[in-house]
Coordinates of N, CA and C in Angstrom, one line a residue:
X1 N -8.4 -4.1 2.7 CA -8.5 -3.0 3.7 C -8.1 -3.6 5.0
X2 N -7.0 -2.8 5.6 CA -7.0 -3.0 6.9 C -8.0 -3.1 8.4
X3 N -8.1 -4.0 8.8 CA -9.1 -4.1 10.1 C -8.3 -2.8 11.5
X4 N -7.6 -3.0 11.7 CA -6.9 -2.6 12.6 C -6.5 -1.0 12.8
X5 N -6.1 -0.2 13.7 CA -5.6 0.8 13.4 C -3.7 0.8 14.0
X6 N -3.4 1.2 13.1 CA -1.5 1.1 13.5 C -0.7 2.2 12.9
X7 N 0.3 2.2 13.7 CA 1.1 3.4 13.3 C 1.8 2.7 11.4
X8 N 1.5 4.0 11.0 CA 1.9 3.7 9.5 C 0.8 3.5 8.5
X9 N -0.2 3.2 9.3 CA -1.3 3.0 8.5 C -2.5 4.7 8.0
X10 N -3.0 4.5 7.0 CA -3.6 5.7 6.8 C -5.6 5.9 7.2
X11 N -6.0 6.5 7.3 CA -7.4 7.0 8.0 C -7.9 7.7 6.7
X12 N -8.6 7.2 6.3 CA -9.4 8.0 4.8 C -10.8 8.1 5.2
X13 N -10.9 9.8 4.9 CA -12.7 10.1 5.6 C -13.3 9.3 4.6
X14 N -14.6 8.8 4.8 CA -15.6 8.0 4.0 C -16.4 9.9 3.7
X15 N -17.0 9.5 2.7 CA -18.0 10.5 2.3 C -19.1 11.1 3.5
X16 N -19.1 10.3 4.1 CA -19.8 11.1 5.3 C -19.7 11.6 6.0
X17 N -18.5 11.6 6.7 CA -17.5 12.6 7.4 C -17.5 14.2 6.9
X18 N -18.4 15.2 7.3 CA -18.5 16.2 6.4 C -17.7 17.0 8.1
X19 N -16.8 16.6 9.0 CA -16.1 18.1 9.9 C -15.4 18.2 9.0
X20 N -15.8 19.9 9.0 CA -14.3 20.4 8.0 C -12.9 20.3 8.2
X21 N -12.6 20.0 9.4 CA -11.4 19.9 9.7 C -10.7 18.1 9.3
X22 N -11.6 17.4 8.8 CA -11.1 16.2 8.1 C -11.9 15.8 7.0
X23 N -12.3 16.8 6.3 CA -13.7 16.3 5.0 C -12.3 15.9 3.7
X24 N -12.7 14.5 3.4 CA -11.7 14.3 2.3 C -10.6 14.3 2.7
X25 N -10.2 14.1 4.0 CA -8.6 13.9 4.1 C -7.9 12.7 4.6
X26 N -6.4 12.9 4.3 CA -6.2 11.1 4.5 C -4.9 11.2 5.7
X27 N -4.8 10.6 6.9 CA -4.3 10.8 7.9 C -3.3 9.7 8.0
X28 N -2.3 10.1 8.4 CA -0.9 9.3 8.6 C -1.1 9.0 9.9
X29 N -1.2 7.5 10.4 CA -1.3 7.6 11.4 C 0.3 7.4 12.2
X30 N 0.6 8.5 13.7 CA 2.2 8.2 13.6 C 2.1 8.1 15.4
X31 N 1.1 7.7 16.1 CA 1.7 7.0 17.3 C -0.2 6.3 17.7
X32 N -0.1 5.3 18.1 CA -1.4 4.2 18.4 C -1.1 3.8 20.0
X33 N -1.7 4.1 20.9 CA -1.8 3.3 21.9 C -3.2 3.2 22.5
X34 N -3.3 1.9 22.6 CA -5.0 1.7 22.8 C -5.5 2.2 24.4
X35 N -4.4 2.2 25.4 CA -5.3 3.3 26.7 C -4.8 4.9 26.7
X36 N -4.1 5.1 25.9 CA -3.2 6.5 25.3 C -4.0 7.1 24.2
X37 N -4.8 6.5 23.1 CA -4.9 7.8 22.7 C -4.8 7.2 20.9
X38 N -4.8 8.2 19.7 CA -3.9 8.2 18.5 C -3.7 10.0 17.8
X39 N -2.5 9.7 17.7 CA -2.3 10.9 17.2 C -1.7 10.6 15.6
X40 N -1.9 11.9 14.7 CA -1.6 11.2 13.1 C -1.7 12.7 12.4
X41 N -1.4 12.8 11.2 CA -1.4 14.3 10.6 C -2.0 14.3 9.2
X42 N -2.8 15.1 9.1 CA -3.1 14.9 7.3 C -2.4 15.7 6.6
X43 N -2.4 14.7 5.5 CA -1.4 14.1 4.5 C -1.9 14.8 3.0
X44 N -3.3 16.1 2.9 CA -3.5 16.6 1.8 C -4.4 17.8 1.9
X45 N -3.5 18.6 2.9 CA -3.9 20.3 3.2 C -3.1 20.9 2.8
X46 N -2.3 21.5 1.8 CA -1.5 22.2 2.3 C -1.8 23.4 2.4
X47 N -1.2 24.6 3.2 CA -1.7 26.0 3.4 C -1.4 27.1 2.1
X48 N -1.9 27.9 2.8 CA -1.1 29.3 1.9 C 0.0 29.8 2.7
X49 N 0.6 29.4 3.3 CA 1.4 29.8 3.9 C 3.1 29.3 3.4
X50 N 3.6 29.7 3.6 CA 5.2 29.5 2.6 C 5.8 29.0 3.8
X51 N 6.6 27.8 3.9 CA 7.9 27.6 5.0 C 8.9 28.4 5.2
X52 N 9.2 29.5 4.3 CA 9.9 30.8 4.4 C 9.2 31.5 5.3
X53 N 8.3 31.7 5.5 CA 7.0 32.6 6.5 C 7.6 32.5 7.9
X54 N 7.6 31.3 8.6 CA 7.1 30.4 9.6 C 9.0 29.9 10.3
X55 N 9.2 29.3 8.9 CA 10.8 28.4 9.9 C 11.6 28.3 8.2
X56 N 11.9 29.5 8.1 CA 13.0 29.9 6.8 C 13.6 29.2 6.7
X57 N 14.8 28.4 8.0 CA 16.1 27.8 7.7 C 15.9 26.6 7.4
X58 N 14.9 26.1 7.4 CA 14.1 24.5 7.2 C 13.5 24.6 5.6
X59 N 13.4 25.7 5.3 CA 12.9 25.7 3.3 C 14.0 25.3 2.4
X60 N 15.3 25.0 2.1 CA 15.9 24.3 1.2 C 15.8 22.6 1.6
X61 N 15.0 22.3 3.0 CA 15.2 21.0 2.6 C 14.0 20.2 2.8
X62 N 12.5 21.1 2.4 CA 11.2 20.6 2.5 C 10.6 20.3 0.9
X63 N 10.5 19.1 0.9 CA 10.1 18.5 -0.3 C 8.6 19.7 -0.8
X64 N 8.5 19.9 -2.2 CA 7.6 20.7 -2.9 C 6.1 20.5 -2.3
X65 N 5.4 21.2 -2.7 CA 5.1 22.7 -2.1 C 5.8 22.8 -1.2
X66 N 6.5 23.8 -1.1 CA 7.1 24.1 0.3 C 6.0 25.3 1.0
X67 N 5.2 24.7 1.6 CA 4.5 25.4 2.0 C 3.9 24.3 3.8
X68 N 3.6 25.3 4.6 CA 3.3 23.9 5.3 C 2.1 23.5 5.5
X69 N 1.9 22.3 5.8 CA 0.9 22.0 5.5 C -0.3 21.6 6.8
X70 N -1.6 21.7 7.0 CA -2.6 21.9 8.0 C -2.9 20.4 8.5
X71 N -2.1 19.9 9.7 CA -1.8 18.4 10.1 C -3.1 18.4 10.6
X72 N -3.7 19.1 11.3 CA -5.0 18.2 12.0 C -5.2 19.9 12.9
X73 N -6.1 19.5 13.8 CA -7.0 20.5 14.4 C -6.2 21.0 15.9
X74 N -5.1 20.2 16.3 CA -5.2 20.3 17.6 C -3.5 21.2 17.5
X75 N -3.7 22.1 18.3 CA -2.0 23.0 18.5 C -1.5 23.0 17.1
X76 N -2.8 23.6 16.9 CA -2.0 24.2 15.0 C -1.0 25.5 14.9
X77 N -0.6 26.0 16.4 CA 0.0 26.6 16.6 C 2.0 26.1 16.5
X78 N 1.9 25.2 16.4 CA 3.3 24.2 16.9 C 3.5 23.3 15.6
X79 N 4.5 23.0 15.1 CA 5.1 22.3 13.8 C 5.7 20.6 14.3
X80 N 5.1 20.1 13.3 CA 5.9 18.8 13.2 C 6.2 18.6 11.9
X81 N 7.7 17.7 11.5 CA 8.1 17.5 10.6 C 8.1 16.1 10.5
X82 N 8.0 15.6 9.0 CA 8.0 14.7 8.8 C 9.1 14.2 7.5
X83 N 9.8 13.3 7.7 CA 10.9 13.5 6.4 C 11.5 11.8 6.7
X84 N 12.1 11.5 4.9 CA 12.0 10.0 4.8 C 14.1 10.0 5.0
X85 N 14.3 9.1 5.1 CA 15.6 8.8 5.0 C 16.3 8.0 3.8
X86 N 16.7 8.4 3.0 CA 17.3 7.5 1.7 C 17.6 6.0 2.1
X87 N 18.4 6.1 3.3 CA 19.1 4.6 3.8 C 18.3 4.3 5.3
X88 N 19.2 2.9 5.7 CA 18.7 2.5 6.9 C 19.0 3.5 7.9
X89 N 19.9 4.1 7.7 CA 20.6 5.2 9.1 C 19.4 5.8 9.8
X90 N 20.1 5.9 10.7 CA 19.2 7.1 12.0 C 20.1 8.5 11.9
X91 N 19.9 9.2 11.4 CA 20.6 10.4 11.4 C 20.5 11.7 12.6
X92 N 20.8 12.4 13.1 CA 20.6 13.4 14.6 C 19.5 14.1 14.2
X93 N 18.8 14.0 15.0 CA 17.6 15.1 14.8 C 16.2 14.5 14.3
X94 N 16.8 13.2 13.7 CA 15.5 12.4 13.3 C 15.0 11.2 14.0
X95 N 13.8 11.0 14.3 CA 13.4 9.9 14.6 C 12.2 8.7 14.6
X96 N 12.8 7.9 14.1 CA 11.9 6.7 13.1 C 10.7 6.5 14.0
X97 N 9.5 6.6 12.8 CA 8.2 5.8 13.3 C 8.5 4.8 13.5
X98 N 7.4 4.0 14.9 CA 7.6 3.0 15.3 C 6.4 1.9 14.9
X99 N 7.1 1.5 13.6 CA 5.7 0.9 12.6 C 6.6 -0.2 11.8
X100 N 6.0 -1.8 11.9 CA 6.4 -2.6 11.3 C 6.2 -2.3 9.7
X101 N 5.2 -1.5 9.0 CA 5.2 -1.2 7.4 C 6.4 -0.7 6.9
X102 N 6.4 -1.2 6.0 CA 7.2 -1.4 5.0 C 7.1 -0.1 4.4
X103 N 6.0 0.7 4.3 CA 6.2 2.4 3.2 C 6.5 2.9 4.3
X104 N 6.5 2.8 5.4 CA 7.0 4.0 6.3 C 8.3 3.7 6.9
X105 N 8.7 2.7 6.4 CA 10.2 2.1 7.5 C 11.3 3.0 7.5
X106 N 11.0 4.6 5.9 CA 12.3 5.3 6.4 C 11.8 6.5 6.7
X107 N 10.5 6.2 7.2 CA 10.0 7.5 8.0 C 10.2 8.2 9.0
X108 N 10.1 8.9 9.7 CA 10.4 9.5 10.9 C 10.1 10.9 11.5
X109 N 10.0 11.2 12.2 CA 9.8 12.7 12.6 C 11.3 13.7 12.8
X110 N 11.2 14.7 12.6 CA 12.6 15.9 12.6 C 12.3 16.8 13.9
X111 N 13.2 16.8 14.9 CA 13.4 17.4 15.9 C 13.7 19.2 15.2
X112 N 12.7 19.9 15.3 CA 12.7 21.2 14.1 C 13.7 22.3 15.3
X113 N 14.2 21.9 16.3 CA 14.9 22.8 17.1 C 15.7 22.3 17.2
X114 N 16.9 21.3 16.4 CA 17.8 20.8 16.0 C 18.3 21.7 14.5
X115 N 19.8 22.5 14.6 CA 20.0 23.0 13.4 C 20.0 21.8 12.2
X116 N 19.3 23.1 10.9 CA 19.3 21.9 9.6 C 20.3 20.8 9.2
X117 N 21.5 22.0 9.2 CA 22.6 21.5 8.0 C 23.1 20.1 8.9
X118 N 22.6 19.7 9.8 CA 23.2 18.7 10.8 C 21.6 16.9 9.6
X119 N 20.8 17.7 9.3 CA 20.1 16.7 8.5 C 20.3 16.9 6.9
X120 N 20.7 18.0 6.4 CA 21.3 18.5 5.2 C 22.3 17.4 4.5
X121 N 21.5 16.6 3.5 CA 22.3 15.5 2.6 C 21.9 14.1 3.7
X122 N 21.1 14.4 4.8 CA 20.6 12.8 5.4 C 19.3 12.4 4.8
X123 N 18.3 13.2 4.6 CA 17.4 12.9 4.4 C 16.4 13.1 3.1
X124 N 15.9 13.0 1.9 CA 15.6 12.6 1.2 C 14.2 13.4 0.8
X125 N 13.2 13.5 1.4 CA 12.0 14.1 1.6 C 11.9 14.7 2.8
X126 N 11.2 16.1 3.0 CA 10.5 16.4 4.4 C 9.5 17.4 3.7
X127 N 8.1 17.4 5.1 CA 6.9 17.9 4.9 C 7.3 18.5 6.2
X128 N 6.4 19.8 6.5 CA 5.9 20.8 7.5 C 4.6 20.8 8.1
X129 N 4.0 20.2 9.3 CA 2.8 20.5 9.7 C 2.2 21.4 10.5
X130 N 1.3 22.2 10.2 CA 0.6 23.3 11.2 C -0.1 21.9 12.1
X131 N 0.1 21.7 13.5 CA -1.0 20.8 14.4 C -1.1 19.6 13.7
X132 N -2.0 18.7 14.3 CA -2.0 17.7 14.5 C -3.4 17.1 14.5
X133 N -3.6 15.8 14.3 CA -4.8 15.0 14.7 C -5.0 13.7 15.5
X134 N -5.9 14.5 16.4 CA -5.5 13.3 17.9 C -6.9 13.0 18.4
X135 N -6.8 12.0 18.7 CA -8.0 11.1 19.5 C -7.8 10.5 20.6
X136 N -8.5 10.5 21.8 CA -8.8 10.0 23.3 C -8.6 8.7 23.1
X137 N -8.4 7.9 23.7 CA -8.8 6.0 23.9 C -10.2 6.2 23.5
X138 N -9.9 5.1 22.5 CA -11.3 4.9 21.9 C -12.1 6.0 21.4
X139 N -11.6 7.0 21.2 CA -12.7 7.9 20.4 C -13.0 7.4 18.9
X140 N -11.2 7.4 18.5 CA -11.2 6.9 17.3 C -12.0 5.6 16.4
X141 N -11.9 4.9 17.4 CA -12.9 3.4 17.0 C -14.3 3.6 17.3
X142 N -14.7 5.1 18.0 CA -16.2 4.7 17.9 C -16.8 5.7 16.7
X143 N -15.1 6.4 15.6 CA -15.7 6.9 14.7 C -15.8 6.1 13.7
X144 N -14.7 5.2 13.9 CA -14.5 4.2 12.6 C -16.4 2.9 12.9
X145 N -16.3 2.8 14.0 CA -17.8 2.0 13.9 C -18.8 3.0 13.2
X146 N -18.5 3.9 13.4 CA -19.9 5.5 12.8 C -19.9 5.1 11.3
X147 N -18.7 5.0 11.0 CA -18.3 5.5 9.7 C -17.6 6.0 9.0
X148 N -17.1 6.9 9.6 CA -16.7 8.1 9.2 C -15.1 7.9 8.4
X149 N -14.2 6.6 8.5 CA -13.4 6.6 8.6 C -12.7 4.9 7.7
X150 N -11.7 5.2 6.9 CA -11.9 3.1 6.2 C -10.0 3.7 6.7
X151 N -9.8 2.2 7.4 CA -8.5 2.2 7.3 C -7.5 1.4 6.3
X152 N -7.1 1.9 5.5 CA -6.2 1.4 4.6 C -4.5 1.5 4.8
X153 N -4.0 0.5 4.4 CA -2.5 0.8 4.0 C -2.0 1.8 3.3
X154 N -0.8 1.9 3.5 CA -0.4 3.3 3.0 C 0.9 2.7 2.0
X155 N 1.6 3.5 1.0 CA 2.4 3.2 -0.3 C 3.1 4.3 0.1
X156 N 4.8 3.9 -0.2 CA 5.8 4.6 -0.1 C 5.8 6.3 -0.6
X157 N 4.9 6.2 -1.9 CA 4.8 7.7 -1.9 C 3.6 8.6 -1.4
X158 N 2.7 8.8 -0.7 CA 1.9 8.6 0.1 C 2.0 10.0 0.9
X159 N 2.9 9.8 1.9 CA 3.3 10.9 2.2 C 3.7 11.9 1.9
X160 N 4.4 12.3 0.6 CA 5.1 13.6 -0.4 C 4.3 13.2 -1.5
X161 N 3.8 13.0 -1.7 CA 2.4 12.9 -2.9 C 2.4 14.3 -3.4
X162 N 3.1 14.3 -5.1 CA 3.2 15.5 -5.7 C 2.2 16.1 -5.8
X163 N 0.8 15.6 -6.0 CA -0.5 16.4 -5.9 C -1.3 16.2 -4.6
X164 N -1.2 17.0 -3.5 CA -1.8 16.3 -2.0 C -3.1 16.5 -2.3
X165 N -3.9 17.3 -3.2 CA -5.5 17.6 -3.5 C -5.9 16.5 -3.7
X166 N -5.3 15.6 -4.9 CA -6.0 14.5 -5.3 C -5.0 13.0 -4.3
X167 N -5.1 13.5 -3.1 CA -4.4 11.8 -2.7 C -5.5 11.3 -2.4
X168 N -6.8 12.2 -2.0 CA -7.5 10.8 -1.1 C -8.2 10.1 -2.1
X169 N -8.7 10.6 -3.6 CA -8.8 10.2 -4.6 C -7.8 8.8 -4.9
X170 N -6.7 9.0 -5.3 CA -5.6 8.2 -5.2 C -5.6 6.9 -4.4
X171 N -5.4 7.3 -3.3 CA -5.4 6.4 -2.3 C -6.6 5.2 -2.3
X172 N -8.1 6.2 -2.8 CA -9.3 5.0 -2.9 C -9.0 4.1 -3.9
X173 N -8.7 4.9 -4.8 CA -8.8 4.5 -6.2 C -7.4 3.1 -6.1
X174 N -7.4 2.9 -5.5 CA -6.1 1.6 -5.7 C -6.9 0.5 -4.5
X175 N -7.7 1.0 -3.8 CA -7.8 -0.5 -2.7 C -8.7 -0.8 -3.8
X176 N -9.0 -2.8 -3.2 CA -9.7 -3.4 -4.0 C -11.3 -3.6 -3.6
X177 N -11.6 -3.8 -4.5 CA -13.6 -4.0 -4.2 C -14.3 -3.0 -4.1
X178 N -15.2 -2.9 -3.8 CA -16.0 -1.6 -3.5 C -15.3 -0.5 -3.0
X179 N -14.4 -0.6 -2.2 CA -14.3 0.7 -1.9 C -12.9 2.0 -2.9
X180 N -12.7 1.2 -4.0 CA -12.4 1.6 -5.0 C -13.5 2.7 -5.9
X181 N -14.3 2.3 -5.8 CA -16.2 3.0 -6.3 C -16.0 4.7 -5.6
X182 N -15.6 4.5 -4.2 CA -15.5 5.5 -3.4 C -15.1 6.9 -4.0
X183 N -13.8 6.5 -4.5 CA -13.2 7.7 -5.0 C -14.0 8.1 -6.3
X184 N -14.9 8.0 -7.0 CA -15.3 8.6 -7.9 C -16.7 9.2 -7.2
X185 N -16.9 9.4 -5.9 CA -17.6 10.2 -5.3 C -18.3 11.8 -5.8
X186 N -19.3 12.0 -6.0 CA -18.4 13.7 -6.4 C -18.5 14.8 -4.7
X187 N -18.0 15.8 -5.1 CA -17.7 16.4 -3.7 C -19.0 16.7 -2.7
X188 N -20.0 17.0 -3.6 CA -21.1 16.9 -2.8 C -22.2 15.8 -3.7
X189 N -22.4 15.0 -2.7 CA -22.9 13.9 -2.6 C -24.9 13.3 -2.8
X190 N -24.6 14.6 -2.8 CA -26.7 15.3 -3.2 C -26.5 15.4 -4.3
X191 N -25.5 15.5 -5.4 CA -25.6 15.8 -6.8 C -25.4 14.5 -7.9
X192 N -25.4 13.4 -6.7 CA -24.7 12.2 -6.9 C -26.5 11.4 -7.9

């Protein structure tokens, strides 16, 4: 398990974390600055809402569900995209996380007020976010001292994870040691 928090890295609620707006979810983290702040999106909400609904011309190139999906609590009003790149390229419109990892090196965010067909055949995977998940300096670390929060590495498929219900399952179920045990939690934890 990772000590640290960094962009690329993922935020998996611990069972104790019961806000609903992050119970069981697992957070991409996509900018870290220690007197700035962290902002990151979860990675296994998706809505009822269709990308046809919202931003139509962006639904032939959003990886399945095409639906978008509920990034975090803050300006859930406003969309971020997220989408991987086949190759090394930097293609228009896109722009790479700034994260030494290795699953996320052809990651990046989509400038969604840039026409599509100009990313149409660049890019490989994209997701849709309602808002975002963001923390003050130091808020974050005085949840991860609470509890509330294990930071782990993140695996190339991770982010477009064909079943987003069961990632944070997933995601435990692979680190090593105890916190492997985690994921066979059941949902409520009084029944345990």
């Amino acid at each position: 398990m990772a000590e640290a928090i960094y962009v690329g890295g993922l935020l998996v609620a611990t069972p104790l974390l019961d806000d609903p707006n992050f119970r069981r979810s697992v957070v991409l983290i996509l900018e870290h600055d220690l007197g700035g702040g962290t902002l990151g999106v979860v990675l296994n909400r998706p809505s009822d809402i269709s990308v046809t609904q919202v931003l139509p011309v962006w639904d032939p190139l959003v990886t399945g569900p095409s639906v978008l999906f509920e990034g975090g609590p803050v300006q859930t009003d406003s969309a971020l995209a997220l989408a991987a790149v086949p190759s090394g390229e930097e293609p228009l419109g896109w722009r790479r996380l700034h994260s030494g990892t290795p699953a996320v090196s052809r990651l990046g965010t989509v400038d969604l007020d840039a026409p599509p067909e100009i990313l149409q055949g660049e890019i490989a995977q994209m997701r849709i976010f309602a808002g975002y998940a963001g923390w003050t300096a130091g808020q974050l670390e005085s949840e991860i001292a609470e509890g509330a929060w294990y930071i782990v590495d993140s695996e190339v498929g991770d982010t477009f994870h064909t079943d987003p219900g069961a990632l944070w399952r997933h995601v435990l179920r692979r680190q090593k040691g105890e916190l492997a045990f985690v994921a066979t939690c059941p949902d409520d934890p009084t029944m345990n």
